[in-house]
Amino acid sequence: MAEICVPKEPGGLDEAESPLWEEREIFQGQRSSEKDPGLSRSSRSLPVSRIQQSLPREMDDQESHSPVAVLQSDLEEIVHQLTRMNATLTGLCRHCPWNWDFFQGSCYIFSKIQSTWKASVSACEDMRAQLVVINNAEEQKFLISWDIRKDKSTWIGLSDEHNEGSWKWVDNTPLNISFWKKGEPNNQGDEDCAELSGNGWNDNNCNGELFWICEKPSALCPGL
C-alpha cells in the first residue's frame, strides 16, 4: 500500500512543536491569571488560616452593631436614667404641701384667722382636707406641743349638734377615745362643738370664732 504523505507547514514543524503554539499557551495562561488572580501561584492571596482567624472578629463586630444589641444598649441607658431621676425625685419629695406639717402619715395646717365651727369645716374642705380628727394619744400630744399653735384654743372636728350627747367626728366616725378636761363637756349655753383648749378638750358654742386645724393624708413619694 502506498503511503499518503501529509505535507507539513512551512518550516517543517508540527503545530504542537511550533514556537507560536508555545507563545499562545503562555499568552492564554497570562490572561487566565489576570481574570482570576486566585488561580495564579504568584498572586498575593491571604492564607486560609489568616482568613479563618479574621472571621470571628468580623462576626463579633457585626453582632455588636446588630439592631438587637443596639436596642438592648438603649434600654439599659433608659433604665439607668430613670433610676437616677427616681432617686432625685425621692430626695426632693415632700410628704405634705408647703406650710403643712407631717405627723404619722397625715398633714396638718394651722389657720391664720378665726372662724365659726361650720366655717372652719368648709375652709378645710376647700383645701381637700377635714377639720382635724384626733385618733390616738400620740396625735393629741403632737397637737398640744405643736409650736405654731402656741396654746391657742382651736376647733377640732368633733360635735354633737345633730344628737345631744352623741359626739361624732366630721368623717362620721364615733368617738372612741377622748381627752376632755375635767368636768367637760358640760353643755353650758348650748355648747355643741369641741375645741382643743390647753392640753384637753372643751365644748363650746359653735358660733364662736376660733382658730382651727385642718388635716389630710400625706402623699407617697416615688419608690415608696
mmCIF file with all atom_site columns, C-alpha atoms in Angstrom:
data_model
loop_
_atom_site.group_PDB
_atom_site.id
_atom_site.type_symbol
_atom_site.label_atom_id
_atom_site.label_alt_id
_atom_site.label_comp_id
_atom_site.label_asym_id
_atom_site.label_entity_id
_atom_site.label_seq_id
_atom_site.pdbx_PDB_ins_code
_atom_site.Cartn_x
_atom_site.Cartn_y
_atom_site.Cartn_z
_atom_site.occupancy
_atom_site.B_iso_or_equiv
_atom_site.pdbx_formal_charge
_atom_site.auth_seq_id
_atom_site.auth_comp_id
_atom_site.auth_asym_id
_atom_site.auth_atom_id
_atom_site.pdbx_PDB_model_num
ATOM 1   C CA . MET A 1 1   ? 0.000   0.000  0.000   1.00 0.00 ? 1   MET A CA 1
ATOM 2   C CA . ALA A 1 2   ? 1.343   3.373  -0.879  1.00 0.00 ? 2   ALA A CA 1
ATOM 3   C CA . GLU A 1 3   ? 1.859   5.822  1.995   1.00 0.00 ? 3   GLU A CA 1
ATOM 4   C CA . ILE A 1 4   ? -0.013  9.024  1.945   1.00 0.00 ? 4   ILE A CA 1
ATOM 5   C CA . CYS A 1 5   ? 2.207   11.837 2.930   1.00 0.00 ? 5   CYS A CA 1
ATOM 6   C CA . VAL A 1 6   ? 0.709   14.883 4.604   1.00 0.00 ? 6   VAL A CA 1
ATOM 7   C CA . PRO A 1 7   ? 2.639   17.987 3.837   1.00 0.00 ? 7   PRO A CA 1
ATOM 8   C CA . LYS A 1 8   ? 3.931   19.907 6.833   1.00 0.00 ? 8   LYS A CA 1
ATOM 9   C CA . GLU A 1 9   ? 3.617   23.564 7.495   1.00 0.00 ? 9   GLU A CA 1
ATOM 10  C CA . PRO A 1 10  ? 6.386   25.667 6.129   1.00 0.00 ? 10  PRO A CA 1
ATOM 11  C CA . GLY A 1 11  ? 9.418   25.280 8.287   1.00 0.00 ? 11  GLY A CA 1
ATOM 12  C CA . GLY A 1 12  ? 8.827   21.590 8.737   1.00 0.00 ? 12  GLY A CA 1
ATOM 13  C CA . LEU A 1 13  ? 7.457   21.625 12.388  1.00 0.00 ? 13  LEU A CA 1
ATOM 14  C CA . ASP A 1 14  ? 4.193   20.215 13.756  1.00 0.00 ? 14  ASP A CA 1
ATOM 15  C CA . GLU A 1 15  ? 1.727   22.691 15.262  1.00 0.00 ? 15  GLU A CA 1
ATOM 16  C CA . ALA A 1 16  ? 2.339   21.274 18.733  1.00 0.00 ? 16  ALA A CA 1
ATOM 17  C CA . GLU A 1 17  ? 6.043   21.796 18.309  1.00 0.00 ? 17  GLU A CA 1
ATOM 18  C CA . SER A 1 18  ? 5.736   25.281 16.865  1.00 0.00 ? 18  SER A CA 1
ATOM 19  C CA . PRO A 1 19  ? 7.158   28.232 18.894  1.00 0.00 ? 19  PRO A CA 1
ATOM 20  C CA . LEU A 1 20  ? 3.958   30.099 18.014  1.00 0.00 ? 20  LEU A CA 1
ATOM 21  C CA . TRP A 1 21  ? 1.942   27.426 19.821  1.00 0.00 ? 21  TRP A CA 1
ATOM 22  C CA . GLU A 1 22  ? 4.072   27.806 22.937  1.00 0.00 ? 22  GLU A CA 1
ATOM 23  C CA . GLU A 1 23  ? 3.687   31.573 22.885  1.00 0.00 ? 23  GLU A CA 1
ATOM 24  C CA . ARG A 1 24  ? -0.079  31.153 22.521  1.00 0.00 ? 24  ARG A CA 1
ATOM 25  C CA . GLU A 1 25  ? -0.185  28.897 25.584  1.00 0.00 ? 25  GLU A CA 1
ATOM 26  C CA . ILE A 1 26  ? 1.844   31.386 27.618  1.00 0.00 ? 26  ILE A CA 1
ATOM 27  C CA . PHE A 1 27  ? -0.375  34.253 26.469  1.00 0.00 ? 27  PHE A CA 1
ATOM 28  C CA . GLN A 1 28  ? -3.566  32.355 27.383  1.00 0.00 ? 28  GLN A CA 1
ATOM 29  C CA . GLY A 1 29  ? -2.128  31.491 30.782  1.00 0.00 ? 29  GLY A CA 1
ATOM 30  C CA . GLN A 1 30  ? -1.375  35.144 31.465  1.00 0.00 ? 30  GLN A CA 1
ATOM 31  C CA . ARG A 1 31  ? -4.930  36.117 30.511  1.00 0.00 ? 31  ARG A CA 1
ATOM 32  C CA . SER A 1 32  ? -6.324  33.452 32.816  1.00 0.00 ? 32  SER A CA 1
ATOM 33  C CA . SER A 1 33  ? -4.187  34.800 35.622  1.00 0.00 ? 33  SER A CA 1
ATOM 34  C CA . GLU A 1 34  ? -5.435  38.328 35.022  1.00 0.00 ? 34  GLU A CA 1
ATOM 35  C CA . LYS A 1 35  ? -9.080  37.167 35.016  1.00 0.00 ? 35  LYS A CA 1
ATOM 36  C CA . ASP A 1 36  ? -8.713  35.070 38.172  1.00 0.00 ? 36  ASP A CA 1
ATOM 37  C CA . PRO A 1 37  ? -5.751  36.144 40.325  1.00 0.00 ? 37  PRO A CA 1
ATOM 38  C CA . GLY A 1 38  ? -6.596  33.378 42.809  1.00 0.00 ? 38  GLY A CA 1
ATOM 39  C CA . LEU A 1 39  ? -5.566  30.795 40.263  1.00 0.00 ? 39  LEU A CA 1
ATOM 40  C CA . SER A 1 40  ? -2.077  32.210 39.895  1.00 0.00 ? 40  SER A CA 1
ATOM 41  C CA . ARG A 1 41  ? 0.656   30.827 42.083  1.00 0.00 ? 41  ARG A CA 1
ATOM 42  C CA . SER A 1 42  ? 2.245   34.252 42.223  1.00 0.00 ? 42  SER A CA 1
ATOM 43  C CA . SER A 1 43  ? -0.962  36.023 43.475  1.00 0.00 ? 43  SER A CA 1
ATOM 44  C CA . ARG A 1 44  ? -0.862  37.652 46.932  1.00 0.00 ? 44  ARG A CA 1
ATOM 45  C CA . SER A 1 45  ? -4.000  35.984 48.359  1.00 0.00 ? 45  SER A CA 1
ATOM 46  C CA . LEU A 1 46  ? -4.281  35.552 52.163  1.00 0.00 ? 46  LEU A CA 1
ATOM 47  C CA . PRO A 1 47  ? -3.620  32.091 53.562  1.00 0.00 ? 47  PRO A CA 1
ATOM 48  C CA . VAL A 1 48  ? -6.731  30.189 54.620  1.00 0.00 ? 48  VAL A CA 1
ATOM 49  C CA . SER A 1 49  ? -5.663  30.247 58.259  1.00 0.00 ? 49  SER A CA 1
ATOM 50  C CA . ARG A 1 50  ? -5.486  34.062 58.288  1.00 0.00 ? 50  ARG A CA 1
ATOM 51  C CA . ILE A 1 51  ? -8.926  34.314 56.692  1.00 0.00 ? 51  ILE A CA 1
ATOM 52  C CA . GLN A 1 52  ? -10.373 31.945 59.278  1.00 0.00 ? 52  GLN A CA 1
ATOM 53  C CA . GLN A 1 53  ? -8.836  33.997 62.086  1.00 0.00 ? 53  GLN A CA 1
ATOM 54  C CA . SER A 1 54  ? -10.378 37.199 60.774  1.00 0.00 ? 54  SER A CA 1
ATOM 55  C CA . LEU A 1 55  ? -13.912 35.773 60.511  1.00 0.00 ? 55  LEU A CA 1
ATOM 56  C CA . PRO A 1 56  ? -14.755 35.645 64.266  1.00 0.00 ? 56  PRO A CA 1
ATOM 57  C CA . ARG A 1 57  ? -13.582 39.234 64.704  1.00 0.00 ? 57  ARG A CA 1
ATOM 58  C CA . GLU A 1 58  ? -15.748 40.436 61.852  1.00 0.00 ? 58  GLU A CA 1
ATOM 59  C CA . MET A 1 59  ? -18.716 38.459 63.172  1.00 0.00 ? 59  MET A CA 1
ATOM 60  C CA . ASP A 1 60  ? -18.237 39.982 66.638  1.00 0.00 ? 60  ASP A CA 1
ATOM 61  C CA . ASP A 1 61  ? -18.182 43.459 65.116  1.00 0.00 ? 61  ASP A CA 1
ATOM 62  C CA . GLN A 1 62  ? -21.394 42.709 63.225  1.00 0.00 ? 62  GLN A CA 1
ATOM 63  C CA . GLU A 1 63  ? -23.089 41.330 66.350  1.00 0.00 ? 63  GLU A CA 1
ATOM 64  C CA . SER A 1 64  ? -22.056 44.370 68.411  1.00 0.00 ? 64  SER A CA 1
ATOM 65  C CA . HIS A 1 65  ? -23.719 46.624 65.844  1.00 0.00 ? 65  HIS A CA 1
ATOM 66  C CA . SER A 1 66  ? -26.779 44.462 65.284  1.00 0.00 ? 66  SER A CA 1
ATOM 67  C CA . PRO A 1 67  ? -30.251 46.008 65.883  1.00 0.00 ? 67  PRO A CA 1
ATOM 68  C CA . VAL A 1 68  ? -30.839 43.738 68.897  1.00 0.00 ? 68  VAL A CA 1
ATOM 69  C CA . ALA A 1 69  ? -27.566 44.743 70.561  1.00 0.00 ? 69  ALA A CA 1
ATOM 70  C CA . VAL A 1 70  ? -28.208 48.437 69.909  1.00 0.00 ? 70  VAL A CA 1
ATOM 71  C CA . LEU A 1 71  ? -31.775 48.185 71.268  1.00 0.00 ? 71  LEU A CA 1
ATOM 72  C CA . GLN A 1 72  ? -30.581 46.421 74.421  1.00 0.00 ? 72  GLN A CA 1
ATOM 73  C CA . SER A 1 73  ? -27.937 49.092 74.971  1.00 0.00 ? 73  SER A CA 1
ATOM 74  C CA . ASP A 1 74  ? -30.539 51.845 74.571  1.00 0.00 ? 74  ASP A CA 1
ATOM 75  C CA . LEU A 1 75  ? -32.895 50.153 77.033  1.00 0.00 ? 75  LEU A CA 1
ATOM 76  C CA . GLU A 1 76  ? -30.134 49.808 79.614  1.00 0.00 ? 76  GLU A CA 1
ATOM 77  C CA . GLU A 1 77  ? -29.330 53.512 79.268  1.00 0.00 ? 77  GLU A CA 1
ATOM 78  C CA . ILE A 1 78  ? -33.018 54.441 79.679  1.00 0.00 ? 78  ILE A CA 1
ATOM 79  C CA . VAL A 1 79  ? -33.327 52.296 82.818  1.00 0.00 ? 79  VAL A CA 1
ATOM 80  C CA . HIS A 1 80  ? -30.175 53.918 84.210  1.00 0.00 ? 80  HIS A CA 1
ATOM 81  C CA . GLN A 1 81  ? -31.535 57.407 83.566  1.00 0.00 ? 81  GLN A CA 1
ATOM 82  C CA . LEU A 1 82  ? -34.936 56.571 85.112  1.00 0.00 ? 82  LEU A CA 1
ATOM 83  C CA . THR A 1 83  ? -33.212 55.202 88.206  1.00 0.00 ? 83  THR A CA 1
ATOM 84  C CA . ARG A 1 84  ? -31.267 58.436 88.627  1.00 0.00 ? 84  ARG A CA 1
ATOM 85  C CA . MET A 1 85  ? -34.399 60.524 88.092  1.00 0.00 ? 85  MET A CA 1
ATOM 86  C CA . ASN A 1 86  ? -36.331 58.448 90.642  1.00 0.00 ? 86  ASN A CA 1
ATOM 87  C CA . ALA A 1 87  ? -33.579 58.921 93.218  1.00 0.00 ? 87  ALA A CA 1
ATOM 88  C CA . THR A 1 88  ? -33.609 62.673 92.570  1.00 0.00 ? 88  THR A CA 1
ATOM 89  C CA . LEU A 1 89  ? -37.401 62.906 92.895  1.00 0.00 ? 89  LEU A CA 1
ATOM 90  C CA . THR A 1 90  ? -37.328 60.871 96.104  1.00 0.00 ? 90  THR A CA 1
ATOM 91  C CA . GLY A 1 91  ? -34.811 63.276 97.572  1.00 0.00 ? 91  GLY A CA 1
ATOM 92  C CA . LEU A 1 92  ? -36.951 66.275 96.602  1.00 0.00 ? 92  LEU A CA 1
ATOM 93  C CA . CYS A 1 93  ? -40.274 64.703 97.587  1.00 0.00 ? 93  CYS A CA 1
ATOM 94  C CA . ARG A 1 94  ? -42.338 66.312 100.332 1.00 0.00 ? 94  ARG A CA 1
ATOM 95  C CA . HIS A 1 95  ? -44.968 64.286 102.136 1.00 0.00 ? 95  HIS A CA 1
ATOM 96  C CA . CYS A 1 96  ? -47.027 67.442 102.679 1.00 0.00 ? 96  CYS A CA 1
ATOM 97  C CA . PRO A 1 97  ? -47.643 70.707 100.787 1.00 0.00 ? 97  PRO A CA 1
ATOM 98  C CA . TRP A 1 98  ? -45.719 73.818 101.802 1.00 0.00 ? 98  TRP A CA 1
ATOM 99  C CA . ASN A 1 99  ? -46.813 75.271 105.169 1.00 0.00 ? 99  ASN A CA 1
ATOM 100 C CA . TRP A 1 100 ? -48.273 71.916 106.218 1.00 0.00 ? 100 TRP A CA 1
ATOM 101 C CA . ASP A 1 101 ? -46.648 69.753 108.921 1.00 0.00 ? 101 ASP A CA 1
ATOM 102 C CA . PHE A 1 102 ? -46.266 65.984 108.731 1.00 0.00 ? 102 PHE A CA 1
ATOM 103 C CA . PHE A 1 103 ? -47.083 63.548 111.542 1.00 0.00 ? 103 PHE A CA 1
ATOM 104 C CA . GLN A 1 104 ? -47.977 59.836 111.490 1.00 0.00 ? 104 GLN A CA 1
ATOM 105 C CA . GLY A 1 105 ? -48.986 59.767 107.823 1.00 0.00 ? 105 GLY A CA 1
ATOM 106 C CA . SER A 1 106 ? -51.077 62.955 107.937 1.00 0.00 ? 106 SER A CA 1
ATOM 107 C CA . CYS A 1 107 ? -50.534 66.600 107.058 1.00 0.00 ? 107 CYS A CA 1
ATOM 108 C CA . TYR A 1 108 ? -51.688 69.439 109.338 1.00 0.00 ? 108 TYR A CA 1
ATOM 109 C CA . ILE A 1 109 ? -52.118 73.161 108.856 1.00 0.00 ? 109 ILE A CA 1
ATOM 110 C CA . PHE A 1 110 ? -52.988 75.816 111.442 1.00 0.00 ? 110 PHE A CA 1
ATOM 111 C CA . SER A 1 111 ? -55.295 78.652 110.375 1.00 0.00 ? 111 SER A CA 1
ATOM 112 C CA . LYS A 1 112 ? -54.182 82.266 110.403 1.00 0.00 ? 112 LYS A CA 1
ATOM 113 C CA . ILE A 1 113 ? -57.681 83.577 111.000 1.00 0.00 ? 113 ILE A CA 1
ATOM 114 C CA . GLN A 1 114 ? -60.559 82.758 113.346 1.00 0.00 ? 114 GLN A CA 1
ATOM 115 C CA . SER A 1 115 ? -63.930 81.431 112.182 1.00 0.00 ? 115 SER A CA 1
ATOM 116 C CA . THR A 1 116 ? -67.051 79.671 113.428 1.00 0.00 ? 116 THR A CA 1
ATOM 117 C CA . TRP A 1 117 ? -67.006 75.885 113.644 1.00 0.00 ? 117 TRP A CA 1
ATOM 118 C CA . LYS A 1 118 ? -69.031 75.389 110.455 1.00 0.00 ? 118 LYS A CA 1
ATOM 119 C CA . ALA A 1 119 ? -66.929 77.934 108.536 1.00 0.00 ? 119 ALA A CA 1
ATOM 120 C CA . SER A 1 120 ? -63.819 76.073 109.692 1.00 0.00 ? 120 SER A CA 1
ATOM 121 C CA . VAL A 1 121 ? -65.263 72.805 108.371 1.00 0.00 ? 121 VAL A CA 1
ATOM 122 C CA . SER A 1 122 ? -65.883 74.421 104.981 1.00 0.00 ? 122 SER A CA 1
ATOM 123 C CA . ALA A 1 123 ? -62.410 76.005 104.868 1.00 0.00 ? 123 ALA A CA 1
ATOM 124 C CA . CYS A 1 124 ? -60.773 72.604 105.378 1.00 0.00 ? 124 CYS A CA 1
ATOM 125 C CA . GLU A 1 125 ? -62.972 71.019 102.713 1.00 0.00 ? 125 GLU A CA 1
ATOM 126 C CA . ASP A 1 126 ? -61.888 73.728 100.274 1.00 0.00 ? 126 ASP A CA 1
ATOM 127 C CA . MET A 1 127 ? -58.316 72.524 100.809 1.00 0.00 ? 127 MET A CA 1
ATOM 128 C CA . ARG A 1 128 ? -59.369 68.902 100.253 1.00 0.00 ? 128 ARG A CA 1
ATOM 129 C CA . ALA A 1 129 ? -58.913 68.242 103.937 1.00 0.00 ? 129 ALA A CA 1
ATOM 130 C CA . GLN A 1 130 ? -61.088 67.970 107.041 1.00 0.00 ? 130 GLN A CA 1
ATOM 131 C CA . LEU A 1 131 ? -61.270 69.640 110.422 1.00 0.00 ? 131 LEU A CA 1
ATOM 132 C CA . VAL A 1 132 ? -58.812 67.621 112.477 1.00 0.00 ? 132 VAL A CA 1
ATOM 133 C CA . VAL A 1 133 ? -59.890 64.188 113.767 1.00 0.00 ? 133 VAL A CA 1
ATOM 134 C CA . ILE A 1 134 ? -57.848 63.012 116.759 1.00 0.00 ? 134 ILE A CA 1
ATOM 135 C CA . ASN A 1 135 ? -57.481 59.231 116.761 1.00 0.00 ? 135 ASN A CA 1
ATOM 136 C CA . ASN A 1 136 ? -54.904 58.454 119.451 1.00 0.00 ? 136 ASN A CA 1
ATOM 137 C CA . ALA A 1 137 ? -52.863 59.830 122.359 1.00 0.00 ? 137 ALA A CA 1
ATOM 138 C CA . GLU A 1 138 ? -49.777 60.401 120.193 1.00 0.00 ? 138 GLU A CA 1
ATOM 139 C CA . GLU A 1 139 ? -51.734 62.678 117.862 1.00 0.00 ? 139 GLU A CA 1
ATOM 140 C CA . GLN A 1 140 ? -53.179 64.524 120.857 1.00 0.00 ? 140 GLN A CA 1
ATOM 141 C CA . LYS A 1 141 ? -49.672 65.109 122.280 1.00 0.00 ? 141 LYS A CA 1
ATOM 142 C CA . PHE A 1 142 ? -48.436 66.316 118.889 1.00 0.00 ? 142 PHE A CA 1
ATOM 143 C CA . LEU A 1 143 ? -51.214 68.930 118.633 1.00 0.00 ? 143 LEU A CA 1
ATOM 144 C CA . ILE A 1 144 ? -50.715 70.068 122.231 1.00 0.00 ? 144 ILE A CA 1
ATOM 145 C CA . SER A 1 145 ? -46.970 70.601 121.747 1.00 0.00 ? 145 SER A CA 1
ATOM 146 C CA . TRP A 1 146 ? -47.271 71.974 118.202 1.00 0.00 ? 146 TRP A CA 1
ATOM 147 C CA . ASP A 1 147 ? -45.190 75.159 118.222 1.00 0.00 ? 147 ASP A CA 1
ATOM 148 C CA . ILE A 1 148 ? -47.360 77.034 115.732 1.00 0.00 ? 148 ILE A CA 1
ATOM 149 C CA . ARG A 1 149 ? -50.419 76.598 117.937 1.00 0.00 ? 149 ARG A CA 1
ATOM 150 C CA . LYS A 1 150 ? -48.836 78.409 120.926 1.00 0.00 ? 150 LYS A CA 1
ATOM 151 C CA . ASP A 1 151 ? -51.540 77.172 123.278 1.00 0.00 ? 151 ASP A CA 1
ATOM 152 C CA . LYS A 1 152 ? -54.307 78.906 121.315 1.00 0.00 ? 152 LYS A CA 1
ATOM 153 C CA . SER A 1 153 ? -57.793 77.412 121.511 1.00 0.00 ? 153 SER A CA 1
ATOM 154 C CA . THR A 1 154 ? -58.681 75.742 118.211 1.00 0.00 ? 154 THR A CA 1
ATOM 155 C CA . TRP A 1 155 ? -61.686 73.994 116.749 1.00 0.00 ? 155 TRP A CA 1
ATOM 156 C CA . ILE A 1 156 ? -61.433 70.245 116.218 1.00 0.00 ? 156 ILE A CA 1
ATOM 157 C CA . GLY A 1 157 ? -63.742 68.160 114.015 1.00 0.00 ? 157 GLY A CA 1
ATOM 158 C CA . LEU A 1 158 ? -65.996 66.929 116.829 1.00 0.00 ? 158 LEU A CA 1
ATOM 159 C CA . SER A 1 159 ? -69.606 67.910 117.619 1.00 0.00 ? 159 SER A CA 1
ATOM 160 C CA . ASP A 1 160 ? -72.954 66.657 118.954 1.00 0.00 ? 160 ASP A CA 1
ATOM 161 C CA . GLU A 1 161 ? -75.098 69.232 117.153 1.00 0.00 ? 161 GLU A CA 1
ATOM 162 C CA . HIS A 1 162 ? -77.231 66.549 115.493 1.00 0.00 ? 162 HIS A CA 1
ATOM 163 C CA . ASN A 1 163 ? -77.825 64.476 118.613 1.00 0.00 ? 163 ASN A CA 1
ATOM 164 C CA . GLU A 1 164 ? -77.139 65.966 122.036 1.00 0.00 ? 164 GLU A CA 1
ATOM 165 C CA . GLY A 1 165 ? -74.640 63.925 123.976 1.00 0.00 ? 165 GLY A CA 1
ATOM 166 C CA . SER A 1 166 ? -73.724 61.759 120.960 1.00 0.00 ? 166 SER A CA 1
ATOM 167 C CA . TRP A 1 167 ? -70.373 63.133 119.838 1.00 0.00 ? 167 TRP A CA 1
ATOM 168 C CA . LYS A 1 168 ? -69.191 62.338 116.335 1.00 0.00 ? 168 LYS A CA 1
ATOM 169 C CA . TRP A 1 169 ? -66.293 63.387 114.131 1.00 0.00 ? 169 TRP A CA 1
ATOM 170 C CA . VAL A 1 170 ? -66.738 65.206 110.828 1.00 0.00 ? 170 VAL A CA 1
ATOM 171 C CA . ASP A 1 171 ? -65.983 61.954 108.963 1.00 0.00 ? 171 ASP A CA 1
ATOM 172 C CA . ASN A 1 172 ? -68.990 60.375 110.777 1.00 0.00 ? 172 ASN A CA 1
ATOM 173 C CA . THR A 1 173 ? -66.845 58.064 112.913 1.00 0.00 ? 173 THR A CA 1
ATOM 174 C CA . PRO A 1 174 ? -67.972 57.716 116.545 1.00 0.00 ? 174 PRO A CA 1
ATOM 175 C CA . LEU A 1 175 ? -65.919 58.988 119.477 1.00 0.00 ? 175 LEU A CA 1
ATOM 176 C CA . ASN A 1 176 ? -63.808 56.065 120.700 1.00 0.00 ? 176 ASN A CA 1
ATOM 177 C CA . ILE A 1 177 ? -61.094 57.893 122.658 1.00 0.00 ? 177 ILE A CA 1
ATOM 178 C CA . SER A 1 178 ? -61.442 61.312 124.317 1.00 0.00 ? 178 SER A CA 1
ATOM 179 C CA . PHE A 1 179 ? -59.300 63.872 126.138 1.00 0.00 ? 179 PHE A CA 1
ATOM 180 C CA . TRP A 1 180 ? -61.943 66.022 127.821 1.00 0.00 ? 180 TRP A CA 1
ATOM 181 C CA . LYS A 1 181 ? -60.885 68.360 130.551 1.00 0.00 ? 181 LYS A CA 1
ATOM 182 C CA . LYS A 1 182 ? -62.256 67.639 133.990 1.00 0.00 ? 182 LYS A CA 1
ATOM 183 C CA . GLY A 1 183 ? -65.972 68.455 134.124 1.00 0.00 ? 183 GLY A CA 1
ATOM 184 C CA . GLU A 1 184 ? -66.286 68.647 130.320 1.00 0.00 ? 184 GLU A CA 1
ATOM 185 C CA . PRO A 1 185 ? -68.372 68.517 128.244 1.00 0.00 ? 185 PRO A CA 1
ATOM 186 C CA . ASN A 1 186 ? -70.942 70.384 130.304 1.00 0.00 ? 186 ASN A CA 1
ATOM 187 C CA . ASN A 1 187 ? -73.119 71.916 127.522 1.00 0.00 ? 187 ASN A CA 1
ATOM 188 C CA . GLN A 1 188 ? -73.380 75.286 129.218 1.00 0.00 ? 188 GLN A CA 1
ATOM 189 C CA . GLY A 1 189 ? -75.084 77.733 126.839 1.00 0.00 ? 189 GLY A CA 1
ATOM 190 C CA . ASP A 1 190 ? -75.790 75.204 124.060 1.00 0.00 ? 190 ASP A CA 1
ATOM 191 C CA . GLU A 1 191 ? -72.216 74.081 123.510 1.00 0.00 ? 191 GLU A CA 1
ATOM 192 C CA . ASP A 1 192 ? -72.258 71.536 120.698 1.00 0.00 ? 192 ASP A CA 1
ATOM 193 C CA . CYS A 1 193 ? -68.779 71.864 119.195 1.00 0.00 ? 193 CYS A CA 1
ATOM 194 C CA . ALA A 1 194 ? -65.431 70.742 120.609 1.00 0.00 ? 194 ALA A CA 1
ATOM 195 C CA . GLU A 1 195 ? -62.274 72.800 120.914 1.00 0.00 ? 195 GLU A CA 1
ATOM 196 C CA . LEU A 1 196 ? -58.692 71.950 121.831 1.00 0.00 ? 196 LEU A CA 1
ATOM 197 C CA . SER A 1 197 ? -58.002 74.200 124.800 1.00 0.00 ? 197 SER A CA 1
ATOM 198 C CA . GLY A 1 198 ? -54.713 73.999 126.689 1.00 0.00 ? 198 GLY A CA 1
ATOM 199 C CA . ASN A 1 199 ? -53.924 70.302 126.996 1.00 0.00 ? 199 ASN A CA 1
ATOM 200 C CA . GLY A 1 200 ? -57.505 68.984 126.746 1.00 0.00 ? 200 GLY A CA 1
ATOM 201 C CA . TRP A 1 201 ? -60.893 69.313 125.102 1.00 0.00 ? 201 TRP A CA 1
ATOM 202 C CA . ASN A 1 202 ? -63.768 71.611 125.927 1.00 0.00 ? 202 ASN A CA 1
ATOM 203 C CA . ASP A 1 203 ? -67.241 72.002 124.455 1.00 0.00 ? 203 ASP A CA 1
ATOM 204 C CA . ASN A 1 204 ? -68.052 75.471 123.164 1.00 0.00 ? 204 ASN A CA 1
ATOM 205 C CA . ASN A 1 205 ? -70.749 77.342 121.270 1.00 0.00 ? 205 ASN A CA 1
ATOM 206 C CA . CYS A 1 206 ? -70.432 76.527 117.558 1.00 0.00 ? 206 CYS A CA 1
ATOM 207 C CA . ASN A 1 207 ? -70.964 80.200 116.610 1.00 0.00 ? 207 ASN A CA 1
ATOM 208 C CA . GLY A 1 208 ? -67.891 81.322 118.477 1.00 0.00 ? 208 GLY A CA 1
ATOM 209 C CA . GLU A 1 209 ? -64.836 82.225 116.420 1.00 0.00 ? 209 GLU A CA 1
ATOM 210 C CA . LEU A 1 210 ? -61.616 80.332 116.993 1.00 0.00 ? 210 LEU A CA 1
ATOM 211 C CA . PHE A 1 211 ? -58.552 79.239 115.081 1.00 0.00 ? 211 PHE A CA 1
ATOM 212 C CA . TRP A 1 212 ? -58.817 75.802 113.506 1.00 0.00 ? 212 TRP A CA 1
ATOM 213 C CA . ILE A 1 213 ? -56.673 72.864 112.329 1.00 0.00 ? 213 ILE A CA 1
ATOM 214 C CA . CYS A 1 214 ? -57.084 71.026 109.022 1.00 0.00 ? 214 CYS A CA 1
ATOM 215 C CA . GLU A 1 215 ? -55.827 67.511 108.408 1.00 0.00 ? 215 GLU A CA 1
ATOM 216 C CA . LYS A 1 216 ? -55.401 65.357 105.280 1.00 0.00 ? 216 LYS A CA 1
ATOM 217 C CA . PRO A 1 217 ? -53.477 62.202 104.303 1.00 0.00 ? 217 PRO A CA 1
ATOM 218 C CA . SER A 1 218 ? -49.857 62.680 103.309 1.00 0.00 ? 218 SER A CA 1
ATOM 219 C CA . ALA A 1 219 ? -48.587 61.949 99.810  1.00 0.00 ? 219 ALA A CA 1
ATOM 220 C CA . LEU A 1 220 ? -46.440 58.960 98.878  1.00 0.00 ? 220 LEU A CA 1
ATOM 221 C CA . CYS A 1 221 ? -43.010 59.697 97.468  1.00 0.00 ? 221 CYS A CA 1
ATOM 222 C CA . PRO A 1 222 ? -41.675 57.916 94.339  1.00 0.00 ? 222 PRO A CA 1
ATOM 223 C CA . GLY A 1 223 ? -40.293 54.472 95.084  1.00 0.00 ? 223 GLY A CA 1
ATOM 224 C CA . LEU A 1 224 ? -42.161 54.106 98.380  1.00 0.00 ? 224 LEU A CA 1
#
